[in-house]
Short mmCIF file of C-alpha atoms in Angstrom, two decimals:
data_model
loop_
_atom_site.label_atom_id
_atom_site.label_comp_id
_atom_site.label_asym_id
_atom_site.label_seq_id
_atom_site.Cartn_x
_atom_site.Cartn_y
_atom_site.Cartn_z
CA MET A 723 177.13 84.28 180.94
CA GLN A 724 177.14 82.42 177.61
CA LYS A 725 179.85 83.53 175.22
CA LEU A 726 178.61 84.54 171.80
CA SER A 727 180.21 82.74 168.89
CA THR A 728 181.96 84.87 166.31
CA PRO A 729 180.46 84.56 162.80
CA GLN A 730 182.85 82.86 160.41
CA PRO A 731 183.88 84.87 157.31
CA PRO A 732 182.24 83.54 154.11
CA TYR A 733 185.53 82.61 152.47
CA ALA A 734 184.05 79.55 150.76
CA LEU A 735 181.19 81.59 149.31
CA PHE A 736 183.53 84.19 147.84
CA THR A 737 185.80 81.46 146.52
CA GLY A 738 182.86 79.75 144.82
CA LEU A 739 181.64 82.97 143.23
CA LEU A 740 185.11 83.86 141.98
CA PHE A 741 185.59 80.33 140.68
CA PHE A 742 182.38 80.55 138.66
CA MET A 743 183.42 83.91 137.20
CA ALA A 744 186.93 82.70 136.36
CA LEU A 745 185.67 79.52 134.72
CA TRP A 746 183.04 81.45 132.75
CA TYR A 747 185.73 83.79 131.43
CA TRP A 748 188.67 81.45 130.83
CA GLY A 749 186.83 78.17 130.37
CA TYR A 750 184.79 79.16 127.34
CA ASP A 751 185.37 76.71 124.51
CA GLY A 752 182.86 78.05 121.99
CA VAL A 753 179.35 77.08 120.97
CA THR A 754 178.35 73.43 120.85
CA PHE A 755 176.77 73.76 117.37
CA SER A 756 173.62 72.20 118.82
CA ASP A 757 170.60 73.56 120.68
CA ASP A 758 172.52 76.65 121.79
CA ILE A 759 172.58 77.81 118.16
CA SER A 760 168.77 77.75 118.13
CA TYR A 761 168.50 79.73 121.37
CA LEU A 762 171.05 82.32 120.22
CA ASP A 763 169.13 82.66 116.99
CA LEU A 764 165.77 83.01 118.76
CA GLY A 765 167.13 85.61 121.18
CA TYR A 766 168.55 87.69 118.35
CA ARG A 767 165.35 87.50 116.32
CA PHE A 768 163.14 88.25 119.32
CA TRP A 769 164.87 91.54 120.19
CA ASN A 770 165.49 92.62 116.59
CA GLY A 771 161.92 92.03 115.46
CA LEU A 772 162.81 89.31 112.96
CA PRO A 773 160.37 86.46 112.29
CA PHE A 774 161.12 83.02 113.70
CA GLN A 775 162.08 80.68 110.90
CA GLU A 776 160.63 77.53 112.43
CA VAL A 777 157.61 76.72 114.55
CA ASP A 778 158.77 74.32 117.22
CA LEU A 779 159.05 73.69 120.92
CA PHE A 780 162.03 76.01 121.44
CA ASN A 781 160.04 79.10 120.40
CA TYR A 782 158.03 78.98 123.63
CA ARG A 783 160.99 78.57 125.98
CA TRP A 784 161.06 82.32 126.56
CA GLY A 785 163.04 82.03 129.77
CA THR A 786 165.95 80.55 127.83
CA TYR A 787 166.50 83.05 125.05
CA VAL A 788 164.98 86.38 126.15
CA LEU A 789 167.83 87.39 128.51
CA PRO A 790 170.69 86.18 126.27
CA GLY A 791 169.02 87.94 123.36
CA PHE A 792 168.70 91.14 125.36
CA ILE A 793 172.43 91.09 126.17
CA THR A 794 173.38 90.65 122.51
CA TYR A 795 170.89 93.37 121.57
CA ILE A 796 172.48 95.86 123.99
CA PHE A 797 176.16 94.98 123.65
CA GLY A 798 176.30 93.55 120.14
CA PHE A 799 176.19 89.93 119.09
CA ASN A 800 178.65 87.79 121.02
CA ASP A 801 178.05 84.09 121.67
CA HIS A 802 180.18 84.11 124.84
CA LEU A 803 178.62 87.24 126.35
CA ALA A 804 175.17 85.80 125.66
CA SER A 805 175.85 83.10 128.26
CA LEU A 806 176.12 85.67 131.05
CA PRO A 807 172.63 84.73 132.40
CA SER A 808 173.93 81.20 133.00
CA LEU A 809 176.73 82.59 135.15
CA VAL A 810 174.25 84.74 137.08
CA SER A 811 172.00 81.70 137.55
CA TYR A 812 174.82 79.68 139.13
CA MET A 813 175.98 82.54 141.33
CA MET A 814 172.46 83.30 142.58
CA THR A 815 171.91 79.61 143.34
CA LEU A 816 175.12 79.49 145.36
CA MET A 817 174.21 82.59 147.39
CA LEU A 818 170.59 81.51 147.85
CA ILE A 819 171.44 78.14 149.37
CA TRP A 820 174.39 79.51 151.33
CA LYS A 821 171.90 81.78 153.11
CA VAL A 822 169.49 79.02 154.16
CA LEU A 823 172.17 76.63 155.44
CA THR A 824 172.91 77.31 159.10
CA GLU A 825 176.05 75.34 159.93
CA TYR A 826 179.42 76.58 158.73
CA LEU A 827 180.60 73.08 157.77
CA ALA A 828 177.44 72.51 155.74
CA LYS A 829 177.95 75.81 153.90
CA ASN A 830 181.54 74.92 152.99
CA VAL A 831 180.69 71.37 151.90
CA PHE A 832 177.83 72.67 149.77
CA VAL A 833 180.20 75.04 147.96
CA ILE A 834 182.66 72.19 147.31
CA PHE A 835 180.09 69.86 145.75
CA PHE A 836 177.98 72.44 143.93
CA CYS A 837 181.00 74.09 142.31
CA SER A 838 182.82 70.96 141.20
CA SER A 839 180.64 69.00 138.78
CA VAL A 840 182.21 68.64 135.34
CA TYR A 841 178.88 68.81 133.53
CA LEU A 842 177.43 71.67 135.57
CA LEU A 843 180.53 73.72 134.81
CA HIS A 844 180.66 72.66 131.16
CA PHE A 845 177.34 74.43 130.57
CA LEU A 846 178.27 77.47 132.65
CA PRO A 847 179.42 79.50 129.59
CA LYS A 848 176.68 78.14 127.29
CA VAL A 849 173.20 79.29 126.30
CA TYR A 850 171.11 76.31 127.40
CA PRO A 851 167.86 76.13 129.38
CA ASP A 852 169.26 73.60 131.84
CA SER A 853 171.88 76.00 133.22
CA LEU A 854 169.21 78.68 133.75
CA LEU A 855 166.83 76.11 135.23
CA VAL A 856 169.36 75.39 138.01
CA PHE A 857 168.30 78.58 139.82
CA TRP A 858 164.54 78.05 139.47
CA VAL A 859 164.85 74.45 140.66
CA ALA A 860 166.78 75.61 143.75
CA LEU A 861 164.34 78.45 144.45
CA ILE A 862 161.36 76.10 144.80
CA PRO A 863 162.56 74.18 147.90
CA VAL A 864 164.14 77.35 149.35
CA SER A 865 160.78 79.15 149.16
CA ALA A 866 159.16 76.18 150.94
CA ILE A 867 161.41 76.80 153.97
CA TYR A 868 159.51 80.04 154.65
CA ARG A 869 156.01 78.63 154.12
CA HIS A 870 155.12 78.97 157.82
CA GLN A 871 156.76 82.33 158.57
CA LYS A 872 155.82 84.17 155.36
CA PRO A 873 153.09 82.12 153.66
CA PHE A 874 151.98 84.70 151.09
CA LEU A 875 155.49 85.63 149.94
CA ALA A 876 156.64 82.00 149.93
CA GLY A 877 153.60 80.88 147.96
CA MET A 878 153.99 83.65 145.41
CA ILE A 879 157.72 82.97 144.94
CA MET A 880 157.23 79.23 144.56
CA ALA A 881 154.46 79.78 141.99
CA ALA A 882 156.66 82.24 140.07
CA ALA A 883 159.59 79.79 140.14
CA PHE A 884 157.42 77.01 138.71
CA PHE A 885 155.98 79.31 136.04
CA ILE A 886 159.26 80.91 134.90
CA GLY A 887 160.94 77.51 135.13
CA PHE A 888 158.29 76.03 132.84
CA CYS A 889 158.78 78.91 130.42
CA THR A 890 162.48 78.00 130.46
CA LYS A 891 162.15 74.23 130.11
CA GLU A 892 159.43 71.69 130.82
CA THR A 893 161.68 69.59 133.09
CA ILE A 894 160.60 71.77 136.03
CA ILE A 895 157.44 69.69 136.28
CA LEU A 896 159.54 66.95 137.92
CA LEU A 897 159.22 69.06 141.09
CA ALA A 898 155.43 69.35 140.80
CA PRO A 899 154.80 66.66 143.47
CA LEU A 900 156.85 68.63 146.05
CA PRO A 901 154.13 71.04 147.30
CA ILE A 902 151.66 68.15 147.41
CA LEU A 903 154.03 66.00 149.47
CA LEU A 904 154.74 68.90 151.82
CA PHE A 905 151.01 69.45 152.26
CA ILE A 906 150.61 65.78 153.25
CA PHE A 907 153.44 65.98 155.80
CA ASP A 908 152.14 69.26 157.21
CA THR A 909 148.63 67.84 157.50
CA LYS A 910 149.92 64.89 159.50
CA LYS A 911 151.50 67.38 161.91
CA ASP A 912 148.25 69.36 162.12
CA LYS A 913 149.91 72.24 160.30
CA LYS A 914 147.74 73.79 157.62
CA PRO A 915 149.35 77.10 156.80
CA LEU A 916 147.90 79.61 154.37
CA PHE A 917 150.90 78.94 152.16
CA TYR A 918 149.12 76.27 150.14
CA THR A 919 146.09 78.47 149.53
CA TYR A 920 148.29 81.30 148.30
CA PHE A 921 150.44 79.00 146.21
CA PHE A 922 147.58 77.29 144.38
CA LEU A 923 145.76 80.60 143.84
CA CYS A 924 148.89 82.16 142.35
CA MET A 925 149.44 79.11 140.17
CA ALA A 926 145.81 79.25 138.98
CA VAL A 927 146.18 82.91 138.00
CA LEU A 928 149.45 82.25 136.13
CA VAL A 929 148.08 79.17 134.33
CA ILE A 930 144.91 81.00 133.24
CA ALA A 931 146.97 83.95 132.00
CA TYR A 932 149.33 81.59 130.17
CA LEU A 933 146.55 79.63 128.45
CA GLY A 934 144.74 82.88 127.71
CA TYR A 935 147.78 84.26 125.93
CA PHE A 936 147.94 81.26 123.59
CA TYR A 937 144.19 81.43 123.00
CA VAL A 938 144.32 85.10 122.03
CA LYS A 939 147.56 84.80 120.05
CA PHE A 940 147.08 81.44 118.33
CA ASP A 941 143.42 80.56 118.95
CA ASP A 942 144.60 77.45 120.78
CA PRO A 943 145.15 77.61 124.58
CA PHE A 944 146.98 74.26 124.55
CA LEU A 945 149.35 75.05 121.70
CA ARG A 946 152.44 74.73 123.90
CA PHE A 947 151.41 71.28 125.07
CA ARG A 948 150.58 70.19 121.54
CA SER A 949 154.02 71.34 120.40
CA ILE A 950 155.56 69.15 123.10
CA GLU A 951 153.56 66.16 121.89
CA GLN A 952 154.41 66.83 118.26
CA GLY A 953 158.09 67.41 119.00
CA HIS A 954 158.91 63.72 119.23
CA TYR A 955 161.06 62.24 116.51
CA ILE A 956 163.00 59.03 116.07
CA SER A 957 166.54 59.40 117.36
CA PRO A 958 169.12 57.38 119.32
CA TYR A 959 167.66 59.00 122.48
CA SER A 960 163.98 58.15 121.92
CA PHE A 961 162.39 55.05 123.42
CA TYR A 962 158.87 54.92 122.02
CA ASP A 963 160.20 53.38 118.79
CA LYS A 964 162.78 50.98 120.29
CA GLY A 965 160.61 48.19 121.70
CA TRP A 966 160.05 46.92 125.23
CA THR A 967 163.64 45.65 125.73
CA ALA A 968 165.11 49.15 125.30
CA VAL A 969 162.50 50.57 127.68
CA ALA A 970 163.24 47.81 130.22
CA GLU A 971 166.96 48.62 130.11
CA ARG A 972 166.20 52.32 130.50
CA LEU A 973 164.07 51.66 133.60
CA THR A 974 166.47 49.21 135.31
CA PHE A 975 170.26 49.36 135.02
CA SER A 976 170.76 51.99 132.31
CA PRO A 977 170.27 54.99 134.67
CA ILE A 978 172.81 53.53 137.10
CA LEU A 979 175.36 53.21 134.31
CA THR A 980 174.63 56.77 133.23
CA PHE A 981 175.03 58.12 136.76
CA ILE A 982 178.35 56.28 137.11
CA GLU A 983 179.73 57.20 133.70
CA ARG A 984 178.87 60.88 134.20
CA THR A 985 180.11 60.95 137.86
CA PHE A 986 176.66 61.86 139.25
CA TRP A 987 177.05 58.64 141.24
CA ILE A 988 179.15 60.37 143.90
CA TRP A 989 176.46 62.98 144.53
CA ILE A 990 173.75 60.31 144.76
CA VAL A 991 175.68 58.03 147.13
CA LEU A 992 176.70 60.84 149.49
CA SER A 993 173.09 62.09 149.55
CA VAL A 994 171.78 58.85 151.03
CA PRO A 995 172.63 59.66 154.70
CA GLY A 996 170.78 62.96 154.36
CA LEU A 997 167.77 61.31 152.72
CA VAL A 998 167.54 58.65 155.45
CA ARG A 999 167.92 61.12 158.30
CA ALA A 1000 165.32 63.49 156.81
CA PHE A 1001 162.57 60.91 157.31
CA LYS A 1002 163.78 59.80 160.76
CA HIS A 1003 164.03 63.22 162.39
CA ASP A 1004 161.72 66.20 162.43
CA LYS A 1005 163.90 68.75 160.64
CA ASP A 1006 162.09 70.82 158.06
CA LEU A 1007 165.13 71.85 156.04
CA HIS A 1008 166.29 68.25 155.69
CA LEU A 1009 162.79 67.06 154.74
CA ILE A 1010 162.24 69.70 152.05
CA PHE A 1011 165.46 69.00 150.18
CA ALA A 1012 165.08 65.24 150.64
CA LEU A 1013 161.63 65.33 149.06
CA ALA A 1014 162.90 67.59 146.27
CA SER A 1015 165.75 65.16 145.56
CA LEU A 1016 163.40 62.18 145.41
CA CYS A 1017 161.00 64.05 143.12
CA LEU A 1018 163.82 64.76 140.68
CA LEU A 1019 165.40 61.29 140.85
CA VAL A 1020 162.10 59.42 140.48
CA GLY A 1021 160.99 61.81 137.75
CA PHE A 1022 164.19 61.39 135.75
CA TRP A 1023 163.99 57.64 136.16
CA PHE A 1024 160.34 57.03 135.22
CA MET A 1025 158.70 60.15 133.76
CA THR A 1026 157.43 59.96 130.20
CA THR A 1027 157.99 62.75 127.71
CA SER A 1028 154.61 62.12 126.08
CA LEU A 1029 151.03 61.54 127.21
CA SER A 1030 150.27 59.57 124.05
CA PHE A 1031 152.86 56.84 124.58
CA TYR A 1032 155.46 55.89 127.17
CA SER A 1033 158.89 57.25 126.32
CA PRO A 1034 161.18 57.90 129.32
CA LEU A 1035 163.25 61.06 129.35
CA PRO A 1036 166.74 60.47 127.88
CA LEU A 1037 169.30 60.89 130.66
CA ASN A 1038 171.48 63.40 128.89
CA PRO A 1039 174.05 64.82 131.36
CA ARG A 1040 172.82 68.28 130.43
CA HIS A 1041 169.35 67.39 131.70
CA LEU A 1042 170.72 66.00 134.96
CA ILE A 1043 172.59 69.12 136.13
CA ILE A 1044 169.47 70.40 137.91
CA LEU A 1045 170.00 67.54 140.38
CA LEU A 1046 173.28 68.99 141.61
CA PRO A 1047 172.20 71.95 143.80
CA ILE A 1048 169.56 69.83 145.55
CA LEU A 1049 171.78 66.77 146.07
CA SER A 1050 174.62 69.01 147.23
CA VAL A 1051 172.39 70.30 150.03
CA ASN A 1052 171.63 66.73 151.17
CA ILE A 1053 175.34 66.00 151.13
CA ALA A 1054 176.17 69.15 153.08
CA LEU A 1055 173.51 68.69 155.77
CA GLU A 1056 174.90 65.30 156.79
CA ALA A 1057 178.59 65.94 156.13
CA LYS A 1058 179.51 64.97 159.68
CA ARG A 1059 178.01 61.52 159.23
CA TRP A 1060 179.48 60.38 155.96
CA THR A 1061 182.89 61.77 156.95
CA ASN A 1062 183.02 60.52 160.54
CA ASN A 1063 180.26 58.04 161.37
CA PHE A 1064 181.60 54.49 161.06
CA PHE A 1065 178.56 53.02 159.30
CA TRP A 1066 177.86 55.87 156.88
CA ASN A 1067 181.52 56.34 156.04
CA ARG A 1068 181.88 52.66 155.12
CA PHE A 1069 178.57 52.73 153.28
CA ALA A 1070 179.67 55.66 151.11
CA THR A 1071 183.14 54.19 150.57
CA LEU A 1072 181.73 50.85 149.45
CA TRP A 1073 179.22 52.24 146.96
CA ILE A 1074 181.63 54.76 145.48
CA ALA A 1075 184.15 51.95 145.04
CA PHE A 1076 181.33 50.04 143.32
CA GLY A 1077 181.30 52.88 140.79
CA GLY A 1078 184.99 52.21 140.22
CA ILE A 1079 184.35 48.50 139.68
CA VAL A 1080 181.64 49.26 137.11
CA SER A 1081 184.03 51.68 135.41
CA LEU A 1082 186.60 48.89 135.12
CA GLY A 1083 183.92 46.75 133.49
CA LEU A 1084 183.33 49.58 131.02
CA LEU A 1085 187.12 49.72 130.38
CA ASP A 1086 187.25 53.33 131.52
CA TRP A 1087 190.48 53.30 133.52
CA LYS A 1088 190.56 57.03 134.24
CA LEU A 1089 187.04 57.00 135.63
CA ALA A 1090 187.81 53.91 137.72
CA ALA A 1091 190.92 55.60 139.15
CA PHE A 1092 188.81 58.65 140.01
CA TYR A 1093 186.23 56.58 141.93
CA PHE A 1094 188.82 54.49 143.76
CA SER A 1095 190.75 57.64 144.71
CA PHE A 1096 187.60 59.24 146.08
CA ALA A 1097 186.77 56.10 148.06
CA ALA A 1098 190.32 56.07 149.46
CA VAL A 1099 189.97 59.69 150.61
CA LEU A 1100 186.69 58.83 152.33
CA LEU A 1101 188.15 55.84 154.12
CA PHE A 1102 191.70 56.83 155.04
CA VAL A 1103 192.09 60.61 155.15
CA PRO A 1104 191.57 62.22 158.61
CA VAL A 1105 188.19 63.91 159.07
CA LYS A 1106 189.49 67.49 159.18
CA TRP A 1107 191.29 67.06 155.85
CA LYS A 1108 188.54 65.22 153.99
CA PRO A 1109 186.70 68.30 152.57
CA ALA A 1110 189.92 69.86 151.26
CA CYS A 1111 191.13 66.60 149.69
CA MET A 1112 187.74 66.03 148.10
CA ALA A 1113 187.73 69.55 146.69
CA VAL A 1114 191.10 68.94 145.03
CA LEU A 1115 190.00 65.55 143.75
CA LEU A 1116 186.74 66.89 142.32
CA LEU A 1117 188.33 69.93 140.71
CA PHE A 1118 191.04 67.96 138.94
CA PRO A 1119 188.69 66.45 136.29
CA VAL A 1120 186.99 69.86 135.94
CA LEU A 1121 190.22 71.61 135.03
CA ALA A 1122 191.33 68.67 132.89
CA SER A 1123 187.99 68.77 131.05
CA VAL A 1124 188.29 72.49 130.37
CA ALA A 1125 191.79 72.04 128.96
CA TYR A 1126 190.67 69.04 126.89
CA GLN A 1127 187.66 70.83 125.39
CA ARG A 1128 189.64 73.94 124.50
CA GLU A 1129 192.34 71.87 122.81
CA LEU A 1130 189.76 69.67 121.08
CA LYS A 1131 187.75 72.52 119.58
CA HIS A 1132 190.23 75.40 119.36
CA PHE A 1133 187.10 77.41 118.65
CA ASP A 1134 188.70 80.84 118.26
CA HIS A 1135 191.11 79.47 115.66
CA PHE A 1136 188.30 77.75 113.78
CA LYS A 1137 186.16 80.89 113.84
CA ASN A 1138 189.04 83.03 112.61
CA VAL A 1139 189.91 80.72 109.69
CA PHE A 1140 186.23 80.26 108.85
CA THR A 1141 185.60 84.03 108.75
CA LYS A 1142 188.64 84.72 106.57
CA THR A 1143 187.74 81.87 104.22
CA ILE A 1144 184.12 82.83 103.69
CA ASP A 1145 185.17 86.43 103.02
CA THR A 1146 186.99 85.18 99.93
CA CYS A 1147 183.96 83.27 98.64
CA HIS A 1148 180.95 84.42 96.61
CA PRO A 1149 177.85 82.75 95.10
CA GLU A 1150 179.80 81.61 92.00
CA ALA A 1151 182.63 80.29 94.20
CA PRO A 1152 180.90 79.03 97.37
CA LEU A 1153 182.23 77.56 100.60
CA ILE A 1154 181.28 73.98 101.52
CA SER A 1155 181.37 72.71 105.10
CA HIS A 1156 179.69 70.39 107.58
CA GLU A 1157 175.95 70.66 108.05
CA PHE A 1158 176.41 71.73 111.69
CA VAL A 1159 178.62 74.59 110.50
CA VAL A 1160 176.13 75.59 107.79
CA ARG A 1161 173.35 75.60 110.38
CA SER A 1162 175.43 77.87 112.64
CA ILE A 1163 176.46 80.42 110.01
CA ASP A 1164 174.51 83.36 111.48
CA VAL A 1165 175.97 82.81 114.94
CA LEU A 1166 179.51 82.35 113.63
CA VAL A 1167 179.55 85.59 111.64
CA GLY A 1168 177.13 87.55 113.84
CA GLU A 1169 174.93 88.48 110.87
CA TYR A 1170 171.40 87.36 110.10
CA ASP A 1171 169.64 86.90 106.76
CA SER A 1172 172.87 87.82 104.97
CA ASN A 1173 172.67 84.97 102.41
CA LEU A 1174 176.35 84.13 102.68
CA PRO A 1175 177.72 81.62 100.12
CA LEU A 1176 177.95 78.65 102.51
CA PHE A 1177 176.46 75.28 101.56
CA SER A 1178 176.47 71.68 102.61
CA ILE A 1179 177.61 69.15 100.02
CA HIS A 1180 173.98 68.12 99.43
CA GLU A 1181 172.99 71.74 98.78
CA LEU A 1182 175.90 72.11 96.37
CA ALA A 1183 174.82 69.00 94.47
CA GLU A 1184 171.23 70.28 94.20
CA LYS A 1185 172.45 73.72 93.15
CA SER A 1186 174.75 72.21 90.51
CA THR A 1187 171.96 70.11 89.05
CA ALA A 1188 169.57 73.04 88.87
CA GLY A 1189 171.85 75.87 87.73
CA GLY A 1190 175.15 74.52 86.44
CA LEU A 1191 178.50 73.96 88.07
CA PRO A 1192 180.50 76.65 89.86
CA LYS A 1193 183.94 77.24 88.33
CA THR A 1194 185.50 76.89 91.75
CA PHE A 1195 184.49 76.10 95.33
CA THR A 1196 186.25 75.77 98.68
CA LEU A 1197 185.89 73.03 101.27
CA LEU A 1198 186.42 73.63 105.00
CA THR A 1199 186.41 70.62 107.33
CA TYR A 1200 186.59 70.82 111.12
CA SER A 1201 188.15 67.99 113.14
CA TYR A 1202 185.63 68.60 115.94
CA ALA A 1203 183.09 66.78 113.76
CA ALA A 1204 184.71 63.45 114.65
CA HIS A 1205 183.91 64.07 118.32
CA ALA A 1206 180.50 65.75 118.24
CA PHE A 1207 179.00 64.83 114.85
CA PRO A 1208 180.64 61.58 113.69
CA GLU A 1209 177.95 61.09 111.05
CA GLN A 1210 179.29 64.24 109.33
CA GLU A 1211 182.93 63.18 109.45
CA SER A 1212 182.72 61.72 105.93
CA LEU A 1213 182.37 65.17 104.35
CA LEU A 1214 185.83 65.10 102.73
CA LYS A 1215 185.09 61.78 101.01
CA GLU A 1216 181.70 63.04 99.79
CA VAL A 1217 183.26 66.19 98.35
CA ASN A 1218 186.07 64.25 96.68
CA ASP A 1219 183.49 61.93 95.10
CA TYR A 1220 181.60 65.00 93.88
CA ALA A 1221 184.82 66.53 92.52
CA THR A 1222 185.73 63.34 90.66
CA ARG A 1223 182.28 63.06 89.16
CA PHE A 1224 182.20 66.63 87.88
CA ASN A 1225 185.88 67.06 86.96
CA TYR A 1226 187.31 69.25 89.71
CA ASP A 1227 190.97 69.39 90.73
CA GLN A 1228 192.42 70.31 94.12
CA THR A 1229 194.50 73.43 93.64
CA ASN A 1230 195.19 74.90 97.09
CA ILE A 1231 195.31 73.13 100.44
CA TYR A 1232 195.70 74.49 103.97
CA GLN A 1233 195.74 72.05 106.85
CA ASP A 1234 196.50 72.06 110.56
CA LYS A 1235 195.46 69.92 113.52
CA TRP A 1236 191.90 71.25 113.58
CA ILE A 1237 191.02 72.55 110.12
CA LYS A 1238 191.50 71.59 106.52
CA VAL A 1239 190.74 74.03 103.68
CA ILE A 1240 190.84 72.82 100.08
CA GLN A 1241 190.10 74.79 96.94
CA TYR A 1242 188.61 72.91 93.97
CA ASP A 1243 188.81 74.30 90.41
CA HIS A 1244 186.75 72.96 87.56
CA ARG A 1245 188.79 71.61 84.64
CA LYS A 1246 187.62 71.57 81.05
CA ASP A 1247 186.49 68.18 79.82
CA LEU A 1248 188.02 67.30 76.44
CA SER A 1249 185.99 64.68 74.54
CA THR A 1250 186.94 63.05 71.20
CA PHE A 1251 184.17 62.49 68.68
CA SER A 1252 184.82 59.38 66.61
CA ASN A 1253 183.02 60.61 63.46
CA HIS A 1254 185.58 63.31 62.67
CA GLY A 1255 188.16 63.16 65.47
CA GLU A 1256 187.51 66.76 66.55
CA LEU A 1257 188.30 67.85 70.09
CA VAL A 1258 185.54 69.92 71.73
CA GLU A 1259 185.30 71.48 75.18
CA ASN A 1260 182.35 70.44 77.32
CA GLU A 1261 181.86 73.13 79.99
CA THR A 1262 178.77 71.54 81.56
CA PRO A 1263 179.43 67.83 82.02
CA SER A 1264 176.80 67.71 84.70
CA ARG A 1265 174.02 67.79 82.11
CA LYS A 1266 175.48 64.82 80.21
CA VAL A 1267 175.93 62.80 83.42
CA ASP A 1268 172.49 63.60 84.74
CA GLN A 1269 170.68 62.76 81.52
#
């Protein structure tokens, strides 16, 4: 009589879930003053019935801001609490893939690699579409696993995942070839399940409803697609304006450098054994995730962001995090090979060490040490200890990154000083700060359309020219600008130039490691007239200078 094996307790699953929750709570380092500000703003306005201030691409990414906005509507505005859907997305992805993996080793290895990417975890407590898209990207190949057993349900779920994913961010279309490729493979095996009929019918219904909404609402069924086309602008990350040499670099060695610099290289290298085996052996689970990985990798490498001209997608690490759940499955399915098989172990060791060599060429000693340490673990550590050692090695930069970001931004301190400072200001004595701070004012104070006296230096100059000079104003600079917005780091110099030009003196200064607050008071300009030697006070020197 065959002895039944005892199910192993899901310790790794619980550990992964708790780790996500702990990092979401303690690892929050504040808003990024970038796209998350727009999504927080849209979510607030959506649920409070306020008009959207701009007409752009972000307005139609409903899947990104509806849930965060709902949370802030119910519990009060809180930029950290608004990121709760990102935490739920990660946790649901972990549980979803844990369920479909059959081997205990594969489950544990998946948890290690999915829960240990610096960039995936950096966007865990943020309101960004990419962190929410992680779940929808994972749901698409998972639904394909059940296409033979439950064709209608699988087809409906896959269609819904594509649709909601597209309403979250357009990057989901990188997986569009997956159902077509699966259909080709199934046809070769004389398998033509009803799944594809149900899937394409559901997609047709959703697409018609989607286009119909835009036709009824805006009299243009293709408004969303036009907004994507019109959303291009010249930036350091665009390629359509850079010439063929920049495009050639982007399509050849630039992605490899990006993968290495952002540590995605480890996930790609360790996925190779799973990708190779998927096409050599008839295992449906392996094939599905291998095809999904190739769709994403090829799409990121070559896909254009416009149909009017060729401009490859910029490989921002934030965009690439949707690779991680899929690649982690490929890694987990063939964990026995790259840990124990002589050829695959040496293959992985060699190419990960190559990442270290490239890092040395980039003069990034810490990154090189990380790659060489990982290669050493692969090559020398006994098989049974490899997963544990890798987990420690992968988590070290995660924890170091969290500590670094918190120390770099000291967001709570900045927010506290900012709030106290602006409370002392008024329209005749405004506060001046970086443009990224001015743009984020509503999120920072949790109030909308409040017309608080916060201006950029350019707005102050325009205001002074039009309506006279304020008697006093306060400057607040944030050291985080040097890291995230170096083009705005010159604010202090610009304000000092303005103060010199219009006769302001520094009267009060507060400074610490992160923040500098300076008060400027306008001094009276005493001019001597040569015709009678009389001293007169000129209260509005700006008019004389501007004339």
